[in-house]
PDB file of C-alpha atoms in Angstrom:
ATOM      1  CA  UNK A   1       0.000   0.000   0.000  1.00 46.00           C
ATOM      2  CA  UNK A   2       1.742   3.457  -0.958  1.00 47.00           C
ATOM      3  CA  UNK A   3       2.465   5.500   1.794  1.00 47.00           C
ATOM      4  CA  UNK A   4       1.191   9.082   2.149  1.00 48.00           C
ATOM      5  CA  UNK A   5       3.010  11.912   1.643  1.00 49.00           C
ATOM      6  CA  UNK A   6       2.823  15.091   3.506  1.00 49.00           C
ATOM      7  CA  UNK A   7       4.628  18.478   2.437  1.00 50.00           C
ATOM      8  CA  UNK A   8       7.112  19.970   5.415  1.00 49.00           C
ATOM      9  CA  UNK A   9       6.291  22.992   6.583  1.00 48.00           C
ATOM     10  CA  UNK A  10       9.843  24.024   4.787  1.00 51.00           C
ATOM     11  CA  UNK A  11       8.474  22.779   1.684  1.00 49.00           C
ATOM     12  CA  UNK A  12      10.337  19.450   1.938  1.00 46.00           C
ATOM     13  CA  UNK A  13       8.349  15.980   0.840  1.00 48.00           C
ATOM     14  CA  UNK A  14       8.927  13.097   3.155  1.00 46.00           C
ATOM     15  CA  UNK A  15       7.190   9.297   3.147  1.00 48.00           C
ATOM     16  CA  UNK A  16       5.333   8.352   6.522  1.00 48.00           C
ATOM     17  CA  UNK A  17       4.798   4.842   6.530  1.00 48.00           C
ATOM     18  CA  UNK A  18       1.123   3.750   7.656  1.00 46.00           C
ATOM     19  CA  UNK A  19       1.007   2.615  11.181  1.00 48.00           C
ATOM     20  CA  UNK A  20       1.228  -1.177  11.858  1.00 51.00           C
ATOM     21  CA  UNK A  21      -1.475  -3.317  13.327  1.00 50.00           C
ATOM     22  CA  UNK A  22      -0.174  -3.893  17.036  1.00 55.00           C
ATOM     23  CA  UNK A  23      -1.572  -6.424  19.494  1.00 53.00           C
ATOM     24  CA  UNK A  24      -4.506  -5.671  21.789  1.00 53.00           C
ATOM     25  CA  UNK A  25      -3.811  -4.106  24.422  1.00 59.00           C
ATOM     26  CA  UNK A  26      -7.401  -4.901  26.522  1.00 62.00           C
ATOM     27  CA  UNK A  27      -6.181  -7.753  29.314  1.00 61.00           C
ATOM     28  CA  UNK A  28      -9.201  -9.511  28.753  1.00 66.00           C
ATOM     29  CA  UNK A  29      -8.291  -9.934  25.464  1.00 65.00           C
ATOM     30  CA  UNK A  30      -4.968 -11.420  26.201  1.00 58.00           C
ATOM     31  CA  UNK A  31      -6.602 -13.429  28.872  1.00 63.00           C
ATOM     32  CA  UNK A  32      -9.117 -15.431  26.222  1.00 63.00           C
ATOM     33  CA  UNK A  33      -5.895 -15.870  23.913  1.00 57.00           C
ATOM     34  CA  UNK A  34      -3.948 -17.496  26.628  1.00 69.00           C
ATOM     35  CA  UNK A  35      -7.143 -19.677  27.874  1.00 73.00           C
ATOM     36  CA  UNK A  36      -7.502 -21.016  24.164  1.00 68.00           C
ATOM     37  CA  UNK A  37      -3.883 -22.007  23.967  1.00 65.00           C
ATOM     38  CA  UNK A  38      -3.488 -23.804  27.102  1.00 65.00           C
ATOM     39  CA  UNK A  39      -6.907 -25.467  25.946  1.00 65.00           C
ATOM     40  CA  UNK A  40      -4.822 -26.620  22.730  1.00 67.00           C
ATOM     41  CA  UNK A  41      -1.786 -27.809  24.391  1.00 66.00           C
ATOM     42  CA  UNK A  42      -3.769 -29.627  27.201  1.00 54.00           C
ATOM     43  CA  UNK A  43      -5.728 -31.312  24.249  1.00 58.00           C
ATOM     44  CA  UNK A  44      -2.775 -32.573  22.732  1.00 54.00           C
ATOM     45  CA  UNK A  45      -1.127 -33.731  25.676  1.00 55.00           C
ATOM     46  CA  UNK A  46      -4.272 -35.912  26.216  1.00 53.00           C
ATOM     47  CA  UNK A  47      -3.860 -36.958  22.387  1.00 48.00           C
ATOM     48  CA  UNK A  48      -0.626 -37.780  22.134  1.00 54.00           C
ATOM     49  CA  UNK A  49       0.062 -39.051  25.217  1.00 52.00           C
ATOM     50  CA  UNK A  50       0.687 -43.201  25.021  1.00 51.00           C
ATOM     51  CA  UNK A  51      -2.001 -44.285  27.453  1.00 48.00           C
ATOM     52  CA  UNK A  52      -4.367 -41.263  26.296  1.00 47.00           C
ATOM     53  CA  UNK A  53      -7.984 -42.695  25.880  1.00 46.00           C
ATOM     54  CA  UNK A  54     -10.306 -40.588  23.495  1.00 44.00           C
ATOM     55  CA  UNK A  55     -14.050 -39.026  24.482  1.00 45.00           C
ATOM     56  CA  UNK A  56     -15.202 -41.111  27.451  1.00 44.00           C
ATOM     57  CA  UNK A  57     -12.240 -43.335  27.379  1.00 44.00           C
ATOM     58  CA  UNK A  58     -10.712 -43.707  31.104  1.00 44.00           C
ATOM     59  CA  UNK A  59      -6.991 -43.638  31.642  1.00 45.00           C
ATOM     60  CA  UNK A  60      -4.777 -46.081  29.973  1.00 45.00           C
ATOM     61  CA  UNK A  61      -6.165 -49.418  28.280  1.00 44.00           C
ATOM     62  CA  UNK A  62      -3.930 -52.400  28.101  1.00 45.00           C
ATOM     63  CA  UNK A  63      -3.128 -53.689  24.687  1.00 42.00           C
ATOM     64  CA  UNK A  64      -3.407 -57.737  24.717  1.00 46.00           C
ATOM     65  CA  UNK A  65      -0.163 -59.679  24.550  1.00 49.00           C
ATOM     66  CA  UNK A  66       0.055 -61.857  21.142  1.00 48.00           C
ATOM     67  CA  UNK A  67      -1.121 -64.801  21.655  1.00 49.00           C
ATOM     68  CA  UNK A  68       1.867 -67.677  22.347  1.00 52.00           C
ATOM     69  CA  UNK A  69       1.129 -69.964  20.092  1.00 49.00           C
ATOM     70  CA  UNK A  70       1.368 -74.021  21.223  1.00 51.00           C
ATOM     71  CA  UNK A  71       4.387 -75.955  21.532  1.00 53.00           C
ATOM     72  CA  UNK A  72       3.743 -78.563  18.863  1.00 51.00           C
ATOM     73  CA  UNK A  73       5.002 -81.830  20.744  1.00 52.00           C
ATOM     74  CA  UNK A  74       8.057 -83.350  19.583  1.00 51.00           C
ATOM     75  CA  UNK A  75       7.483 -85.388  16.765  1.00 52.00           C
ATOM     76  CA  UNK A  76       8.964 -88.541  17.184  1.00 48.00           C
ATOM     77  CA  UNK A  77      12.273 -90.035  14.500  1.00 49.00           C
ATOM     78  CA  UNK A  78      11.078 -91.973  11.876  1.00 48.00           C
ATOM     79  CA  UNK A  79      14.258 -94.149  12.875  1.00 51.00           C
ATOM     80  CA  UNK A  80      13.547 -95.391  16.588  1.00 52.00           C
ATOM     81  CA  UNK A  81      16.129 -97.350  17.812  1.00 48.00           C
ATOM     82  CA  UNK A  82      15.339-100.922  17.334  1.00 52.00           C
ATOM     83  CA  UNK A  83      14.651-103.004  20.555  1.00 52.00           C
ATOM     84  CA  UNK A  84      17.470-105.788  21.226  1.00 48.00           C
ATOM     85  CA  UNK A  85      17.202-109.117  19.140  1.00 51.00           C
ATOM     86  CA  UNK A  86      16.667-112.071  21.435  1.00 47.00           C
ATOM     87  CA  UNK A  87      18.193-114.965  19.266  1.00 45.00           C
ATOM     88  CA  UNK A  88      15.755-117.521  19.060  1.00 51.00           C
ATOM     89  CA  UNK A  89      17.424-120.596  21.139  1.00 47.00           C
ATOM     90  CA  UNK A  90      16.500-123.504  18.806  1.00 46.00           C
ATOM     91  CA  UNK A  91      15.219-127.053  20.412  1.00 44.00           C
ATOM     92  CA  UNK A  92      17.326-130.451  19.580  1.00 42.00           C
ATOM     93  CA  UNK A  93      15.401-132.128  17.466  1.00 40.00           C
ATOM     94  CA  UNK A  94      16.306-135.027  19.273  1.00 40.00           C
ATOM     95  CA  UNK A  95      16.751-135.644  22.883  1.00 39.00           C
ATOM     96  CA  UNK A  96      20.636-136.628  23.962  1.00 41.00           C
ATOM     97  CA  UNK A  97      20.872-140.453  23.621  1.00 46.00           C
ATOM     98  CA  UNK A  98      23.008-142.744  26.083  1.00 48.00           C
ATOM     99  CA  UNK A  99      24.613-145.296  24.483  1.00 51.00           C
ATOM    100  CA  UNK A 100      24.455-148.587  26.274  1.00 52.00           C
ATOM    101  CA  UNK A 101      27.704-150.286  27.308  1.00 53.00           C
ATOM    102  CA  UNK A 102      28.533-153.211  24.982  1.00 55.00           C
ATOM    103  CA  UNK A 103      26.116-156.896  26.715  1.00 64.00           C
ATOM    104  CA  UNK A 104      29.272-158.346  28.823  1.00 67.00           C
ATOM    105  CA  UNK A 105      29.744-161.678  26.871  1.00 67.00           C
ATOM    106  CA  UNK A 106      32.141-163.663  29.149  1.00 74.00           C
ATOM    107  CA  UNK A 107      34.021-163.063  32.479  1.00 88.00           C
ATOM    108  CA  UNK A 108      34.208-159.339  33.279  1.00 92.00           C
ATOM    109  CA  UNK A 109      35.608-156.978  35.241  1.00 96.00           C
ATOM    110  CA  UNK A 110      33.466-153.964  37.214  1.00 97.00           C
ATOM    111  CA  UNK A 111      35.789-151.434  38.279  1.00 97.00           C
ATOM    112  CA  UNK A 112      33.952-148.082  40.170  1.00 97.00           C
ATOM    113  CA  UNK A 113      35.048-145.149  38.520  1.00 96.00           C
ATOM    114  CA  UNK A 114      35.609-143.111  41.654  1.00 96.00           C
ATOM    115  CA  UNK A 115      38.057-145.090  43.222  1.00 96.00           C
ATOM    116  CA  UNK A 116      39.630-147.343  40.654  1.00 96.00           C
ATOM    117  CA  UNK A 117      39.079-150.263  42.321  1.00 97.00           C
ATOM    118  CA  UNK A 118      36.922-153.416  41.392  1.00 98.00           C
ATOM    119  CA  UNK A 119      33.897-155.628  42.782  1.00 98.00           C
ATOM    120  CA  UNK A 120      35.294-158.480  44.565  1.00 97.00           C
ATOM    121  CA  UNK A 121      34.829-161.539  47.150  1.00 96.00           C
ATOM    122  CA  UNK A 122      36.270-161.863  50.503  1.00 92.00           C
ATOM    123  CA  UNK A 123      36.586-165.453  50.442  1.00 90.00           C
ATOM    124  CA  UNK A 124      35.682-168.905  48.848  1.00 89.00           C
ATOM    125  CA  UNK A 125      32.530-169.395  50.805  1.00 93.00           C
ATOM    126  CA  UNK A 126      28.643-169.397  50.744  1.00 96.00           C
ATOM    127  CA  UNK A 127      27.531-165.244  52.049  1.00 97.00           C
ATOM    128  CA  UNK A 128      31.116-164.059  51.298  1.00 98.00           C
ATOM    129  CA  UNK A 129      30.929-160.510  51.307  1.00 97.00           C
ATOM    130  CA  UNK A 130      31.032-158.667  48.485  1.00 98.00           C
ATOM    131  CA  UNK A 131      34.194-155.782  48.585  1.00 97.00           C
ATOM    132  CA  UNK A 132      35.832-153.050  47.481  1.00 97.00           C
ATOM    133  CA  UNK A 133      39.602-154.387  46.168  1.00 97.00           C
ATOM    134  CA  UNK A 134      42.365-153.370  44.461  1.00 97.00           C
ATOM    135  CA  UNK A 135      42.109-154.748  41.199  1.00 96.00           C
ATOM    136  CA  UNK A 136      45.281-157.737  40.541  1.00 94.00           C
ATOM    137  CA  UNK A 137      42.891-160.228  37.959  1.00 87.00           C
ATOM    138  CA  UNK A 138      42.039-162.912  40.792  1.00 94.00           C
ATOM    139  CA  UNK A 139      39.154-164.634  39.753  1.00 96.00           C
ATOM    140  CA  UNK A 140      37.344-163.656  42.776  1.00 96.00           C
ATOM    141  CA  UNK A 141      37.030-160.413  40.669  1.00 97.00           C
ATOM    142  CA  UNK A 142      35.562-161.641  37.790  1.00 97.00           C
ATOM    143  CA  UNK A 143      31.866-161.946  36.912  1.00 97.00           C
ATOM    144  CA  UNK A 144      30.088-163.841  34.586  1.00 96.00           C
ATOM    145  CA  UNK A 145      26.928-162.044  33.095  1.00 94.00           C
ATOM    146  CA  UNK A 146      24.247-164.346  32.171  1.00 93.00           C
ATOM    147  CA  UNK A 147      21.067-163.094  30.595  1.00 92.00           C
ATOM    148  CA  UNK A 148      17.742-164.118  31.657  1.00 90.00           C
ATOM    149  CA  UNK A 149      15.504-161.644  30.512  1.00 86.00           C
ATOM    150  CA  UNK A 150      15.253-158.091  28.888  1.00 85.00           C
ATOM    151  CA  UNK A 151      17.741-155.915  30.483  1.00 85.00           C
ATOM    152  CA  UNK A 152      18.130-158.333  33.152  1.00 93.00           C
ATOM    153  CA  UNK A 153      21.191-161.266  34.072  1.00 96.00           C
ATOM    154  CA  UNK A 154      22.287-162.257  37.093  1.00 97.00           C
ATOM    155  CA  UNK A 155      26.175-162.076  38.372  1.00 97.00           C
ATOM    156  CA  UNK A 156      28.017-165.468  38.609  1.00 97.00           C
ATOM    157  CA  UNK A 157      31.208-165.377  40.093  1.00 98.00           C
ATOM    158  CA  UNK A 158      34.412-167.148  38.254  1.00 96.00           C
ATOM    159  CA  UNK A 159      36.170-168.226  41.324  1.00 96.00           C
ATOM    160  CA  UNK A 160      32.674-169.407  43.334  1.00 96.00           C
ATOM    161  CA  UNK A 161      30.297-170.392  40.664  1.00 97.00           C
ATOM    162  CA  UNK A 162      28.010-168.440  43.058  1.00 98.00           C
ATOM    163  CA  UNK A 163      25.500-165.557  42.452  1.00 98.00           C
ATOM    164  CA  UNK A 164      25.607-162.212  43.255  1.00 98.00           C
ATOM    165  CA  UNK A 165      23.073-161.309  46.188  1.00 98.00           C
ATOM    166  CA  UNK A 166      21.230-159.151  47.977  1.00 98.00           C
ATOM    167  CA  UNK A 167      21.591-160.884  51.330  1.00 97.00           C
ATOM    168  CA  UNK A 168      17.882-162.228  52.668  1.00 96.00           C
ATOM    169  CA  UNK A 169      16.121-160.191  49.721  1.00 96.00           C
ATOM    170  CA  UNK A 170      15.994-157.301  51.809  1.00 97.00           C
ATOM    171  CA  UNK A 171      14.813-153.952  49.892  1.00 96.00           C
ATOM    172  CA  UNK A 172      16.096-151.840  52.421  1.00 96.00           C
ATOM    173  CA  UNK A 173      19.137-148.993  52.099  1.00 95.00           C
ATOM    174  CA  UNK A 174      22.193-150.485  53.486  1.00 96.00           C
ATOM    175  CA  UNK A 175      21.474-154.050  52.746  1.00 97.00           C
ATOM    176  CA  UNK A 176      24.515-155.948  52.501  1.00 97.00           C
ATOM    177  CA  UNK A 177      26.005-157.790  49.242  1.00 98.00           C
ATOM    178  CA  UNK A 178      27.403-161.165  49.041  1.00 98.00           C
ATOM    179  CA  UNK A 179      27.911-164.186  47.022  1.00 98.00           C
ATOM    180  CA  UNK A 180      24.696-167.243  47.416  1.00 98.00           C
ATOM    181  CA  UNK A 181      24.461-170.088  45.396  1.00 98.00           C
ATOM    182  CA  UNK A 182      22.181-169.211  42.322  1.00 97.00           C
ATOM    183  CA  UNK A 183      18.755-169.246  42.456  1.00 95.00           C
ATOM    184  CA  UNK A 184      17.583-166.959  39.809  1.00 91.00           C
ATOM    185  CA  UNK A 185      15.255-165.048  42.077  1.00 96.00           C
ATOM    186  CA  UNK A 186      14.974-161.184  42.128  1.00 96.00           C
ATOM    187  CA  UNK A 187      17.670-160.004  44.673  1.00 97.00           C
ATOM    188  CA  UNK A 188      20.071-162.227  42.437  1.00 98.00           C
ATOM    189  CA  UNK A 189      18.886-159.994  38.999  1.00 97.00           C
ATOM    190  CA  UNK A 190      20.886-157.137  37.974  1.00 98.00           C
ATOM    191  CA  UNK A 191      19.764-154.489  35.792  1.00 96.00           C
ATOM    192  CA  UNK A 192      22.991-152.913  34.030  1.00 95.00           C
ATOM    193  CA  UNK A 193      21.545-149.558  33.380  1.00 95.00           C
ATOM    194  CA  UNK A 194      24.042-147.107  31.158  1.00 95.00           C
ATOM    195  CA  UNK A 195      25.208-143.927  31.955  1.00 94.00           C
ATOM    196  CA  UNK A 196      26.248-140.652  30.158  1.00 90.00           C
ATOM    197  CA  UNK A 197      30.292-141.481  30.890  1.00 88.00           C
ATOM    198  CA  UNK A 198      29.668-145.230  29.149  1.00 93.00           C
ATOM    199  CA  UNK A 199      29.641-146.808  32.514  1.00 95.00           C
ATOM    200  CA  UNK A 200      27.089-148.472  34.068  1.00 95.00           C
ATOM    201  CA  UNK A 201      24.482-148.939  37.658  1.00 97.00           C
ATOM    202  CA  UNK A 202      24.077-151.863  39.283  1.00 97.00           C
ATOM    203  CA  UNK A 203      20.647-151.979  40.125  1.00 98.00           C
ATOM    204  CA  UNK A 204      18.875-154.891  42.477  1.00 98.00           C
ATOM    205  CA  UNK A 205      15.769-156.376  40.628  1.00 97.00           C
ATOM    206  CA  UNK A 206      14.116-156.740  43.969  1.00 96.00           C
ATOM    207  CA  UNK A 207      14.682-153.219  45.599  1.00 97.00           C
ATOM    208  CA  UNK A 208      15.612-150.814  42.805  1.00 97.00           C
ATOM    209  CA  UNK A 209      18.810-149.642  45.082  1.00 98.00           C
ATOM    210  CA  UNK A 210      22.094-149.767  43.466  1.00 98.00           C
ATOM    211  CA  UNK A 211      25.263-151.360  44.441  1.00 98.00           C
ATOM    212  CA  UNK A 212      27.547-148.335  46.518  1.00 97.00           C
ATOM    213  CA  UNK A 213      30.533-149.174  48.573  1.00 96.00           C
ATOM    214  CA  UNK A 214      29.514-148.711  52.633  1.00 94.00           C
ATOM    215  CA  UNK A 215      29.726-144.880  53.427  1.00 90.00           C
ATOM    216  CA  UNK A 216      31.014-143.935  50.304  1.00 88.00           C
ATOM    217  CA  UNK A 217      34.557-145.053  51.419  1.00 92.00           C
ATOM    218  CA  UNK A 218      37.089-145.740  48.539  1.00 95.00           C
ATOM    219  CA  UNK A 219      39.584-147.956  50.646  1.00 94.00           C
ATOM    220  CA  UNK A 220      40.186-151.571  49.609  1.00 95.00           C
ATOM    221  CA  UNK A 221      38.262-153.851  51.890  1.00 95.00           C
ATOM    222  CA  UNK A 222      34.915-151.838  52.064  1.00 97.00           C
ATOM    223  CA  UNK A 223      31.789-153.758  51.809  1.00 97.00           C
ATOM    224  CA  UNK A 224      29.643-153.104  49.311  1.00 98.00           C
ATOM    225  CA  UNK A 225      25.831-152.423  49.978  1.00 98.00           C
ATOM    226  CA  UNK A 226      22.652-151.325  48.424  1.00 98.00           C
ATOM    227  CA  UNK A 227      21.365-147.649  48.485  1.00 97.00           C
ATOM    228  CA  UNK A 228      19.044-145.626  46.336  1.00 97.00           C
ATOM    229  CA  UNK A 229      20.485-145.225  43.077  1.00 96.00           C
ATOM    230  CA  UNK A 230      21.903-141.290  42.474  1.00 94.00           C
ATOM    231  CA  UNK A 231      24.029-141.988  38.938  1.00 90.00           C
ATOM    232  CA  UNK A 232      26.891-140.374  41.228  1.00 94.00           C
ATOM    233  CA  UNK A 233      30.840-142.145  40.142  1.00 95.00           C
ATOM    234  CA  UNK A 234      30.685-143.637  43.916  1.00 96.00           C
ATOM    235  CA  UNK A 235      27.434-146.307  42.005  1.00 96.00           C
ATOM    236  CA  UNK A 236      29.480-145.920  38.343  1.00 97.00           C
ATOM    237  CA  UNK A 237      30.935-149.120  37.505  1.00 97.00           C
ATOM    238  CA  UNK A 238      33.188-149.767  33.714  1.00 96.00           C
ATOM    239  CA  UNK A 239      33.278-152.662  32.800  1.00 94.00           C
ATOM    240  CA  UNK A 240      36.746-154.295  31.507  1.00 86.00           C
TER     241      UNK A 240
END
């Protein structure tokens, strides 16, 4: 806007620049202005602030956590170890066999495998014991085995002629043995029954016991007797 010019009294032109709009000077004026822009800030405060809420909204609101999602449960390996083998244990197809001792075909020897020693006669006469000697090839050591059934012969001795016997047929543990003159009854039948070492029992028709030197004593002289049969080498007789 051009300013207005004025002539000086001394006939000199000057420019006055129009006055500038100033602020108001009425306080109550400048105490609306300030009002309205505390008002403002205030309002933005409440805007900007993180936990501001807006109309009606009450202090701050709590924003929801993301959800954790599940823990998926380990799958297991394709490739689990395997669980031990147990080798099948495969059944004989046959049952172990013993293998009887060759049928005694003329005078014969029966020495007991735990001592060494053979079967024996103390003496020439009718109820001479039978003993426990050491083995020299005296008759009186050697027995003739003469079948009379299945399984079954009876015990003649070389030097006698006499049976072996179960003295008075007794079926009883501890009997005693001897030599009898032969009468083919049970307590003079022997069963020779085999064992796993290719010896053999010498089991009494009568009582089932088996011939076993007195209280399983190994010294030469012991009597010989009858107790239950137990397959031990004290019973074990080869025959030679």
């Amino acid at each position: 806007m051009p300013s207005a010019e004025r002539p000086d009294p001394a006939g000199t032109v000057y420019r006055h620049d129009v006055a500038r709009s100033r602020l108001p000077r009425d306080p109550l004026m400048w105490a609306a202005v300030l009002i309205g822009a505390a008002g403002l800030l205030v309002g933005a405060f409440f805007v900007l602030s993180p936990g501001g809420g807006g109309p009606g909204g009450s202090g701050s609101t709590a924003v929801p956590a993301a959800a954790t999602p599940p823990t998926a449960a380990p799958t297991p390996s394709a490739e689990q170890p395997a669980a031990p083998t147990i080798p099948a244990t495969t059944p004989p197809t046959t049952a172990p066999t013993t293998v009887p001792p060759p049928q005694p075909t003329g005078p014969t020897v029966f020495r007991q495998v735990a001592s060494g020693r053979c079967l024996g006669i103390d003496g020439d006469g009718e109820k001479a014991a039978a003993k426990l000697v050491d083995c020299t090839d005296d008759p009186r050591q050697r027995w003739l085995a003469d079948s009379i059934g299945p399984g079954l012969v009876t015990l003649v001795n070389q030097a006698s002629n006499m049976c072996l016997d179960v003295e008075g047929h007794s079926a009883d543990d501890g009997a005693k043995l001897q030599q009898y003159p032969c009468h083919g009854e049970a307590n003079q039948q022997w069963r020779l029954v085999p064992t796993a070492g290719g010896s053999v029992l010498l089991a009494a028709l009568n009582s089932g016991r088996c011939a076993h030197p007195d209280a399983g004593r190994h010294d030469a002289g012991t009597d010989i007797r009858q107790i239950t049969c137990v397959d031990a080498p004290d019973q074990q007789w080869l025959l030679g």
